[in-house]
Short mmCIF file of C-alpha atoms and ligand atoms in Angstrom, two decimals:
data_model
loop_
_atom_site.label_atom_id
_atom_site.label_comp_id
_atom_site.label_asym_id
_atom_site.label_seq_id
_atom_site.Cartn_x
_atom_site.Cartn_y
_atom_site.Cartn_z
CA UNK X 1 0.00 0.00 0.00
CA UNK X 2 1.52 3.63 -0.72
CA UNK X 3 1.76 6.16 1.57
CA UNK X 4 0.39 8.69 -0.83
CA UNK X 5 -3.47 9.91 -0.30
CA UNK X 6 -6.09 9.05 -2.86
CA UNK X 7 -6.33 12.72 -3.50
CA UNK X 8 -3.20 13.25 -4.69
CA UNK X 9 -3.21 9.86 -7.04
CA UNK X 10 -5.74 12.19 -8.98
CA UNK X 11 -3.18 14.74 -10.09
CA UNK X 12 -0.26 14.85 -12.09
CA UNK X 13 2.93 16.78 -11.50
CA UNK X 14 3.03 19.85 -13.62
CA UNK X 15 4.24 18.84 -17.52
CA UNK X 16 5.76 22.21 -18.27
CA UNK X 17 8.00 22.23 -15.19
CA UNK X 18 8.68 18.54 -16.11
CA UNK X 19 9.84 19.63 -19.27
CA UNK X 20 11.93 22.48 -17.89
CA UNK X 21 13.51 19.87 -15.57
CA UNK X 22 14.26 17.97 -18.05
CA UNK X 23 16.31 20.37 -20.20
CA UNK X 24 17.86 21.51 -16.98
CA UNK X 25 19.72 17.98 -15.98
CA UNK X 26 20.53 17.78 -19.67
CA UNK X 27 22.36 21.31 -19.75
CA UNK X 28 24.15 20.10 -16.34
CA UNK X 29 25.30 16.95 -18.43
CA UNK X 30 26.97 19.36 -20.56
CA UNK X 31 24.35 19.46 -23.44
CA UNK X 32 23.50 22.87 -25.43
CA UNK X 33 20.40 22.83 -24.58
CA UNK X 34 17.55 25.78 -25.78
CA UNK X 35 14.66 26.34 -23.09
CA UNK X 36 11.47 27.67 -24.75
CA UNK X 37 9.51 25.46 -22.35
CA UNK X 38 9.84 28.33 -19.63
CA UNK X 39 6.44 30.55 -19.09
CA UNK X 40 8.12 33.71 -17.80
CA UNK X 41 9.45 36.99 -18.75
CA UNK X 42 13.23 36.98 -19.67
CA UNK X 43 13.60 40.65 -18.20
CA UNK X 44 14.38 41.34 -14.38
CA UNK X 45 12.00 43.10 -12.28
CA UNK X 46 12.89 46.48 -12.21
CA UNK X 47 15.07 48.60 -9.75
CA UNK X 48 11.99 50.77 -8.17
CA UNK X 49 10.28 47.72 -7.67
CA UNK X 50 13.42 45.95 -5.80
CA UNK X 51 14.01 49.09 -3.74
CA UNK X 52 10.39 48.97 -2.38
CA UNK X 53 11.21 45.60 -0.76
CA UNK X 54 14.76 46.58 0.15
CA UNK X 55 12.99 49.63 1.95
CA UNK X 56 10.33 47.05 3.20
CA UNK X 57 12.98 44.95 4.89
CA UNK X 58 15.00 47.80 6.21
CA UNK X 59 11.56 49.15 7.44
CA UNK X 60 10.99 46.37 9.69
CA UNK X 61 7.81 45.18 7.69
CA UNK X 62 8.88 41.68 8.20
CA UNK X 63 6.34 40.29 10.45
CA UNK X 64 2.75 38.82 9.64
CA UNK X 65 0.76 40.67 7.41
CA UNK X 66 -3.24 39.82 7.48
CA UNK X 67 -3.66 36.97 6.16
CA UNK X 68 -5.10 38.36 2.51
CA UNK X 69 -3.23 41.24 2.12
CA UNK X 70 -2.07 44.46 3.32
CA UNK X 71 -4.30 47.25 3.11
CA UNK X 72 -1.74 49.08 1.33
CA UNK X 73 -1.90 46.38 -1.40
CA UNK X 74 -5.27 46.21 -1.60
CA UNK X 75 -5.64 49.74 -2.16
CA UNK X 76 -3.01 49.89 -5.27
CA UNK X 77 -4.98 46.63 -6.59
CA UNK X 78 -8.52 48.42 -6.18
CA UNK X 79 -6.81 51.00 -8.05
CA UNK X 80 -5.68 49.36 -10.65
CA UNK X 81 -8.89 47.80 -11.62
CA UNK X 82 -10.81 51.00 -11.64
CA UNK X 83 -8.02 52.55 -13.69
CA UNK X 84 -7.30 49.67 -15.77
CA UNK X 85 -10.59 47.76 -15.96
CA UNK X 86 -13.00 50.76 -14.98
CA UNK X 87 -14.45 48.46 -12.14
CA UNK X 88 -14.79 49.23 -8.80
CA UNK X 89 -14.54 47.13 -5.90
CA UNK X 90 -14.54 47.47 -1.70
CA UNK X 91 -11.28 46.05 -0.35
CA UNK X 92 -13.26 43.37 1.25
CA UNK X 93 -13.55 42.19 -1.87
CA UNK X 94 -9.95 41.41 -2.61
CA UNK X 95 -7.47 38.55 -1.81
CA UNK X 96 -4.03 38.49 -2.19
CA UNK X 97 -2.10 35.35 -2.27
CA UNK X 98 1.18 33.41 -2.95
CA UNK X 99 0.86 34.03 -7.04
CA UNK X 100 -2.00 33.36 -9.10
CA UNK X 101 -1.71 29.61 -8.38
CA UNK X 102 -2.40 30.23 -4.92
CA UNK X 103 -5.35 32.45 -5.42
CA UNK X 104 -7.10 29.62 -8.25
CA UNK X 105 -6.64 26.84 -5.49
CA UNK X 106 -8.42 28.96 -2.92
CA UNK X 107 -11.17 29.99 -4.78
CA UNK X 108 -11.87 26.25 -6.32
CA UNK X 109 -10.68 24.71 -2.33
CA UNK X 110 -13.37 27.37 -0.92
CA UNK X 111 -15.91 26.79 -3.52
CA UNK X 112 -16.30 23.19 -5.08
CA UNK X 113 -18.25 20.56 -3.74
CA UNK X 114 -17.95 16.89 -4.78
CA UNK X 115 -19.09 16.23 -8.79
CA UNK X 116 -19.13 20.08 -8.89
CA UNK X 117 -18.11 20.59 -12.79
CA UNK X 118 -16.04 23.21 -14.30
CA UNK X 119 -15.96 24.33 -17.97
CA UNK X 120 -12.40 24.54 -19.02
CA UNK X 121 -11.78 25.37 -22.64
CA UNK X 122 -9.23 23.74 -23.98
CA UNK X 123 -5.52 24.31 -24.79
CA UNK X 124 -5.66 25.34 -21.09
CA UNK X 125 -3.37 26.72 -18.78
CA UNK X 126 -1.59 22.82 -17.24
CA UNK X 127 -2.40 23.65 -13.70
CA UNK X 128 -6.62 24.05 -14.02
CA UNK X 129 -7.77 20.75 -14.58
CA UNK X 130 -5.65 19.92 -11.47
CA UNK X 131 -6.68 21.89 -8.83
CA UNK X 132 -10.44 21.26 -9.85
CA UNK X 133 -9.42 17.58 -9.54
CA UNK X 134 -7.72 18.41 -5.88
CA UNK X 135 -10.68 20.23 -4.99
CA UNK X 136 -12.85 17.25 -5.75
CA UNK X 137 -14.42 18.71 -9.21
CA UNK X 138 -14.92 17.29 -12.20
CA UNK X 139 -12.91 19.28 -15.09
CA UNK X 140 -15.03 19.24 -18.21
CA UNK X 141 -12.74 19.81 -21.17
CA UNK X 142 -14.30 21.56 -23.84
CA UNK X 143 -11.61 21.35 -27.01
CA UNK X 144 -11.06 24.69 -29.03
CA UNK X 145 -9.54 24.14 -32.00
CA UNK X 146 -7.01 25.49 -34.66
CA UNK X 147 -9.54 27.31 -37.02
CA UNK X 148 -11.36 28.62 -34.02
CA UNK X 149 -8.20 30.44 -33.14
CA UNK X 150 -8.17 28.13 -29.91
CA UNK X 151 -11.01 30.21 -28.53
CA UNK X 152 -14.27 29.00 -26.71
CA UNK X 153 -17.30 29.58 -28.96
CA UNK X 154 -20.96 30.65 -27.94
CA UNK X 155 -22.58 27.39 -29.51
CA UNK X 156 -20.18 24.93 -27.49
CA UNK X 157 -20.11 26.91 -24.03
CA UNK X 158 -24.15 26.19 -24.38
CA UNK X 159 -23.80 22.96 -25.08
CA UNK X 160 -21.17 22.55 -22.10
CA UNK X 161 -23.10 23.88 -19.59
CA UNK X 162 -24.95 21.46 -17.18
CA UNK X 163 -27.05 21.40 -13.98
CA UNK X 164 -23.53 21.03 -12.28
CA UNK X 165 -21.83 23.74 -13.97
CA UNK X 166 -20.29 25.47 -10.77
CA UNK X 167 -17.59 27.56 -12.96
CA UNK X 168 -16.48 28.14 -16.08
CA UNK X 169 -12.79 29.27 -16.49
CA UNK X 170 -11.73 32.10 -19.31
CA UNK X 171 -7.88 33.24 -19.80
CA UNK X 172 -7.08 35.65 -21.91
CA UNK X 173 -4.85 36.56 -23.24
CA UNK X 174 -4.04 32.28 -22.88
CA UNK X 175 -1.48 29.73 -21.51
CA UNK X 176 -0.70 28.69 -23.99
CA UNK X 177 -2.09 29.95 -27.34
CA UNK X 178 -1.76 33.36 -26.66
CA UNK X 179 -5.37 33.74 -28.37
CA UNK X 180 -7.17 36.59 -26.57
CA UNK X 181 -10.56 37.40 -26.66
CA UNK X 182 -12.04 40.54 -28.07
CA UNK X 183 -14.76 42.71 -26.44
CA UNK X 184 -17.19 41.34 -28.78
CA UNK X 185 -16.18 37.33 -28.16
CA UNK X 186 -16.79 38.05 -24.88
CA UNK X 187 -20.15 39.88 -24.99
CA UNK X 188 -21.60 36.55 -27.33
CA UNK X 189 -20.08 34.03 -24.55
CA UNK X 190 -21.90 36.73 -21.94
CA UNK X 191 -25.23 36.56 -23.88
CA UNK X 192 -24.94 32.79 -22.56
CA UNK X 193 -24.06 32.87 -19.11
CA UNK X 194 -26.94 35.88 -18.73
CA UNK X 195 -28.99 33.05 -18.93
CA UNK X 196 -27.45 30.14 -16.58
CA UNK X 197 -27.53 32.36 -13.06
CA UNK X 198 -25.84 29.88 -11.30
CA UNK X 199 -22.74 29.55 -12.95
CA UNK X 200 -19.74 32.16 -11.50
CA UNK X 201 -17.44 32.82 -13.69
CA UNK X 202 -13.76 32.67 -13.05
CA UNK X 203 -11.16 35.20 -15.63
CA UNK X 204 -7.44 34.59 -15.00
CA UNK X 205 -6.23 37.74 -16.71
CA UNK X 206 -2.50 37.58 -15.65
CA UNK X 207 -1.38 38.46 -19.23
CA UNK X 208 -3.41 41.71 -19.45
CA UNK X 209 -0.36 43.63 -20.29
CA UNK X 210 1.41 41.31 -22.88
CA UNK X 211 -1.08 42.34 -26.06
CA UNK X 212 0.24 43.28 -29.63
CA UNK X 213 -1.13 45.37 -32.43
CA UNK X 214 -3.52 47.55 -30.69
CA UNK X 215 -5.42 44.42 -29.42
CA UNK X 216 -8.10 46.23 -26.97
CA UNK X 217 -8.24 44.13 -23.78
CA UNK X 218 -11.50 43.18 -22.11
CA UNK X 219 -12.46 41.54 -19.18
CA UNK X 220 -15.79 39.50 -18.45
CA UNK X 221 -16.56 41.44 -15.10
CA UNK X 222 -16.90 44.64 -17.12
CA UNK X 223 -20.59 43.09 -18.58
CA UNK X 224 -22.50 44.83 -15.61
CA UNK X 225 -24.65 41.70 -15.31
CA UNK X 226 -21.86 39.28 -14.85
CA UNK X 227 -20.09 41.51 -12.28
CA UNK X 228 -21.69 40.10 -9.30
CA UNK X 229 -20.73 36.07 -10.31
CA UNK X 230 -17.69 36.77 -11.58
CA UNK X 231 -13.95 36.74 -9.85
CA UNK X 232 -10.96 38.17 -11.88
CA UNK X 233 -7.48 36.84 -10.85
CA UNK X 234 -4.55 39.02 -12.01
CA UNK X 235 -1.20 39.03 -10.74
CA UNK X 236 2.11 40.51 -11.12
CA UNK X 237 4.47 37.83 -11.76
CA UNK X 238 4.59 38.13 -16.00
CA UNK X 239 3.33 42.12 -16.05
CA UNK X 240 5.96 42.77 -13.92
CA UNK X 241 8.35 40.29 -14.34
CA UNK X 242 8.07 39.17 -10.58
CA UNK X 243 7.13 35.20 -11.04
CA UNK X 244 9.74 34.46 -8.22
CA UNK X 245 8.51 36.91 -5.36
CA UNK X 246 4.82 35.55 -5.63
CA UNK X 247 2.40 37.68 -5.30
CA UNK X 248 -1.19 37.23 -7.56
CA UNK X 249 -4.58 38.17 -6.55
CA UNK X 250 -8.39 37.99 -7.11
CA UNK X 251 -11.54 40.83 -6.74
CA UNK X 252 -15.28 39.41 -6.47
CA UNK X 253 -18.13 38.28 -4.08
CA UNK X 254 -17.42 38.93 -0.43
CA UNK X 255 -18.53 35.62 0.04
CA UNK X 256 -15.59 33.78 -1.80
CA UNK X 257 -13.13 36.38 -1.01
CA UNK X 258 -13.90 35.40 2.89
CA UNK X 259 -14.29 31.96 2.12
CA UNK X 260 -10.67 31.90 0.45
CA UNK X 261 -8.84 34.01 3.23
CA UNK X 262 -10.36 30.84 5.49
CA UNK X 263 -8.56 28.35 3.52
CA UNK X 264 -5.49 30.89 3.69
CA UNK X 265 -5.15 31.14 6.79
CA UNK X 266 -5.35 27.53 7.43
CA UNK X 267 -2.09 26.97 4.90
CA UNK X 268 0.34 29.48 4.17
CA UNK X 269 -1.33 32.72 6.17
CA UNK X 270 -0.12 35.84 4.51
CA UNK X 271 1.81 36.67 1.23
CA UNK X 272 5.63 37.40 1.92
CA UNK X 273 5.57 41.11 3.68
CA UNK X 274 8.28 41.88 1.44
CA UNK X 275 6.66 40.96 -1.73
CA UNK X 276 3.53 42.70 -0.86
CA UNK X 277 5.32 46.09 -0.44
CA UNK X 278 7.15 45.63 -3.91
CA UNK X 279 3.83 44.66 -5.48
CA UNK X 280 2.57 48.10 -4.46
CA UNK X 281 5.07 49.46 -5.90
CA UNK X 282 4.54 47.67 -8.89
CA UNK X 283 1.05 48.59 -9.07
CA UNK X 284 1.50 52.32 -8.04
CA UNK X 285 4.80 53.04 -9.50
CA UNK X 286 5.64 54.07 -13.06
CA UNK X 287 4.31 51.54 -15.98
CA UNK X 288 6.00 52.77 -19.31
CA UNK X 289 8.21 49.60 -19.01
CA UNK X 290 5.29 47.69 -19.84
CA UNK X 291 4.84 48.93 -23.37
CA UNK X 292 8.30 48.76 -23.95
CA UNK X 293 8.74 45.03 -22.59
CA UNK X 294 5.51 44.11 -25.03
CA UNK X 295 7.24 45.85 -27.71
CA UNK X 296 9.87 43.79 -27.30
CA UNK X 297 7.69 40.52 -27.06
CA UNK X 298 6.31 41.43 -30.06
CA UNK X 299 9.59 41.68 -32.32
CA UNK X 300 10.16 38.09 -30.99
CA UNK X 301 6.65 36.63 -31.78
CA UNK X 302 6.63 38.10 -35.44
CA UNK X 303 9.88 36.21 -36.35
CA UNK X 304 8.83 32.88 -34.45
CA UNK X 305 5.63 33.36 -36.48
CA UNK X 306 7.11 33.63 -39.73
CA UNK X 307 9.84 31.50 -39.52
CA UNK X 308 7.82 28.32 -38.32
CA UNK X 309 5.34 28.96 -40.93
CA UNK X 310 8.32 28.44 -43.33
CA UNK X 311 9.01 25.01 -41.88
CA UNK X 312 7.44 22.18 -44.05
CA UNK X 313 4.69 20.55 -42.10
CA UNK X 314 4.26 23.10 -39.43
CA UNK X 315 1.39 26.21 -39.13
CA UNK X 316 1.46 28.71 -36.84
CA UNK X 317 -1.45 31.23 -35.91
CA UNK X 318 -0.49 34.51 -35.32
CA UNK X 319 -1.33 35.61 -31.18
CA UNK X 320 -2.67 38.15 -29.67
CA UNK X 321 -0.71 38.66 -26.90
CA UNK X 322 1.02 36.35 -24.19
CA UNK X 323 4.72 35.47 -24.89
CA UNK X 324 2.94 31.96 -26.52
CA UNK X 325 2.70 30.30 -29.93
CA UNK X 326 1.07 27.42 -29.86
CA UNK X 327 2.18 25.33 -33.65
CA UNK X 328 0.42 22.67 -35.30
CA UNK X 329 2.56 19.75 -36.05
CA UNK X 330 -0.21 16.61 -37.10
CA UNK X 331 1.12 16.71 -40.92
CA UNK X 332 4.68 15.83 -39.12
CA UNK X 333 2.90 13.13 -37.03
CA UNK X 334 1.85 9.21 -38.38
CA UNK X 335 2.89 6.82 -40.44
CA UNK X 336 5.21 8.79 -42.80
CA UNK X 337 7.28 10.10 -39.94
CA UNK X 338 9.00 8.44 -36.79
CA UNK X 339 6.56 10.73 -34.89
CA UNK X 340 4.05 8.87 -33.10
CA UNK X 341 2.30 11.56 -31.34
CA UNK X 342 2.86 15.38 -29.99
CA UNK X 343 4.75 14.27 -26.88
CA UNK X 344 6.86 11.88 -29.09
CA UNK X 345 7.58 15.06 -31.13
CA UNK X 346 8.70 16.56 -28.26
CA UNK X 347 11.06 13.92 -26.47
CA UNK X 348 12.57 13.35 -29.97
CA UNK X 349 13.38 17.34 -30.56
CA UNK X 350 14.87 17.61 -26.96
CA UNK X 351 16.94 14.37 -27.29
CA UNK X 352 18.19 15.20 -31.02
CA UNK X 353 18.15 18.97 -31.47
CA UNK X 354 18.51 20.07 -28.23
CA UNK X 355 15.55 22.43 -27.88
CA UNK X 356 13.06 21.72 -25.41
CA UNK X 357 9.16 22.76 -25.89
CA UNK X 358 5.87 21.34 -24.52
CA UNK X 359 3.80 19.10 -26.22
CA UNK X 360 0.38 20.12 -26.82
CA UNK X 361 -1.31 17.30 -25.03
CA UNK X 362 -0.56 18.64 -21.79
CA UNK X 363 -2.76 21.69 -22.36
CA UNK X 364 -5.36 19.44 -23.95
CA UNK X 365 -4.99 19.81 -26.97
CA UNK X 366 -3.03 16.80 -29.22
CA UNK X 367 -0.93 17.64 -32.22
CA UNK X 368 0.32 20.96 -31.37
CA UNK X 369 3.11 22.05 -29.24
CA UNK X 370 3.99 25.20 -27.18
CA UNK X 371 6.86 27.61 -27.27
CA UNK X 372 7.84 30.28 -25.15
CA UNK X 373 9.21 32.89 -26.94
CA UNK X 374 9.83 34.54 -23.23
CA UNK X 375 14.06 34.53 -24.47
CA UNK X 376 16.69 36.65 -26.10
CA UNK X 377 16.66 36.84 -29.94
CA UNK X 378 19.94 34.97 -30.57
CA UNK X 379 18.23 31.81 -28.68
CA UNK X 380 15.10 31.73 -31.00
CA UNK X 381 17.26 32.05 -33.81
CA UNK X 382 19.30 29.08 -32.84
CA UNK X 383 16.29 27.12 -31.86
CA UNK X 384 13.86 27.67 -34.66
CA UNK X 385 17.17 26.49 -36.93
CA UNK X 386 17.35 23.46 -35.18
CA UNK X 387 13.27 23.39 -35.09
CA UNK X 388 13.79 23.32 -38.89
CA UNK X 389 16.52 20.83 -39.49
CA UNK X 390 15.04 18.43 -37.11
CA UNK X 391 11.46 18.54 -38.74
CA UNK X 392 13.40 18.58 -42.72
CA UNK X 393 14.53 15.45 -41.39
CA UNK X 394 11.76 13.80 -40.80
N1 PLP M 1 -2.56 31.61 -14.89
C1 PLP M 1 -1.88 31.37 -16.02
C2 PLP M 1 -2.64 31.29 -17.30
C3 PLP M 1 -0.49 31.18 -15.99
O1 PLP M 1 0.17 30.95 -17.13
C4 PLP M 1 0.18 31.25 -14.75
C5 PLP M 1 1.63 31.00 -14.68
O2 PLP M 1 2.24 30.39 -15.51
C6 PLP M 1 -0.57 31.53 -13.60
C7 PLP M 1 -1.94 31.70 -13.71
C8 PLP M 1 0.05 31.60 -12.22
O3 PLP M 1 0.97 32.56 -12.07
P1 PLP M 1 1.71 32.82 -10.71
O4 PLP M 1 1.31 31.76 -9.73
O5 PLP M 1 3.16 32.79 -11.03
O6 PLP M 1 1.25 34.18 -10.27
#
């Protein structure tokens, strides 16, 4: 008999941080190995943002915060959405937690009861159908496909919904497409829910800030009649290039935010004191480095773009934000090939060509695979070389 819980026989470790620990032993074997298996920003967080916390720690604001987040915080994230989003909310209805991740396992932990089920369009971000599963949910994958730009129609979130439908999850822009949905998308998906009262929406908008070409973002709690069932989880780590100092958070019903500062407080307690003063800065501070980081994301996705749609056998759709692409690779795959399947596709690039990516199957979605183009220029010019040799010689 193992020691390990039923509960946790449910779930799989992540497959992207599988991936990138893959790559890693290989590197420390001596191999050249190219990470674009990585989902977060290349850039440092910058200085003002580090001198908040140094100031934090030299301030003595070490000690136990409450439990959801300093008022300070939750003041520069109340601000943000009305500036931002133009929605207003009381501070008791925000949470802060340890990153995003945090803040989607308390709201599903505080929320879900058994055979509760939650729409998840698919490619999704690795780490949803997980915590449902943890939670006691029942994930129900809805598949979005290539010529629907990955994105969740109207017709099939009707069809999806059930007498159990507790959530439905949106992300946009998405992990791992980088397909973001427009203000009109959303209205249409809206003119659904408006109907089905009892389903609460949840939007993880943590790439907000990482759009190209003018895209206009929108999120679902701006429809004034979805406001009340709806929670919006942001964050800071990829806006602000802070994934290691963990800080994400969520606005919404009272009733969940309270509900999720219970199941806080009975795990971790507070966010890091320190992190929660540089995430006001963050949030307060200056922003123009934004625009100029996106501008620089963008450069990089145009010639990933291009120059895998030059590669025989592969397509790429062209993102709307995110630091994503998400290829197709099925006319590589099957009985012409050695390929067997996405994931084969990937173990066989890592192993021969030295570039590690994700295979599509982990985000749901089988004959695709995910780059992230979150790395300098010179090592997406090596790798999509090697991309292209390996798949000529096929
Ligand atoms: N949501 C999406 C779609 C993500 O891609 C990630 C991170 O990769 C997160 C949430 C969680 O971010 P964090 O926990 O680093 O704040």
């Amino acid at each position: 008999m193992s020691i390990v819980s039923n509960t946790l026989k449910r779930i799989k470790p992540s497959p992207t941080i599988a991936v990138t620990s893959k790559a890693r032993e290989m590197r420390a074997a001596g191999r050249d190995v190219i990470g674009l298996g990585a989902g977060e920003p290349d850039f440092d967080t910058p200085d003002n943002i580090k001198e908040a916390a140094i100031e934090a720690i030299k301030k003595g604001d070490t000690k136990y915060t409450a439990v959801d987040g300093t008022p300070a915080l939750k003041k520069a994230i109340q601000a943000k959405f009305q500036r931002e989003n133009n929605l207003s909310y009381d501070l008791e209805q925000i949470s802060v937690g340890t990153g995003g991740k945090q803040v989607l396992y308390n709201v599903f932990m505080a929320t879900i009861n058994k055979s509760d089920e939650v729409i998840i369009p698919a490619p999704y971000w690795v780490s949803y159908p997980d915590i449902i599963l943890l939670a006691g949910g029942k994930p129900k994958i809805i598949k979005c496909e290539e010529n629907e730009n990955f994105k969740l129609t109207p017709k099939k979130l009707e069809k999806a919904i059930s007498k159990k439908t507790k959530w439905i999850i949106l992300n946009s822009p998405s992990n791992p497409t980088g397909s973001a949905y427009t203000k009109k998308e959303i209205e249409d998906l809206a003119e659904v829910l408006k109907k089905y009262k009892k389903v609460y929406i949840l939007s993880d908008d943590i790439y907000e800030h990482i759009t190209y070409d003018n895209f206009k973002f929108f999120t679902i709690a701006q429809i004034p009649y979805l406001k009340d069932r709806t929670l919006t989880m942001n964050g800071v780590s990829k806006s602000y290039s802070m994934t290691g100092w963990r800080i994400g958070y969520a606005a919404g019903p009272k009733e969940i935010i309270k509900a999720m500062a219970k199941i806080q407080s009975q795990s971790t307690s507070n966010p890091t004191s320190i992190s929660q003063a540089a995430a006001v800065e963050a949030l307060n501070g200056a922003q123009g480095f934004i625009k100029e980081r996106a501008d620089s994301f963008k450069q990089r996705r145009n010639f990933v773009v291009e120059s895998l749609n030059s590669i025989k056998g592969i397509n790429c759709l062209k993102p709307e934000g995110a630091f994503y692409v998400f290829p197709n690779c099925k006319k590589l795959i099957g009985k012409k090939t050695i390929i067997k399947d996405d994931t084969n596709f990937a173990e066989k690039l890592l192993e021969k060509s030295e570039v590690a990516v994700v295979p599509g199957s982990a985000f749901g979605l089988q004959g695709h695979f995910r780059i992230s183009y979150a790395t300098s220029m010179e090592n997406l010019e090596k790798a999509i070389s090697r991309i292209k040799k390996f798949c000529e010689s096929l």
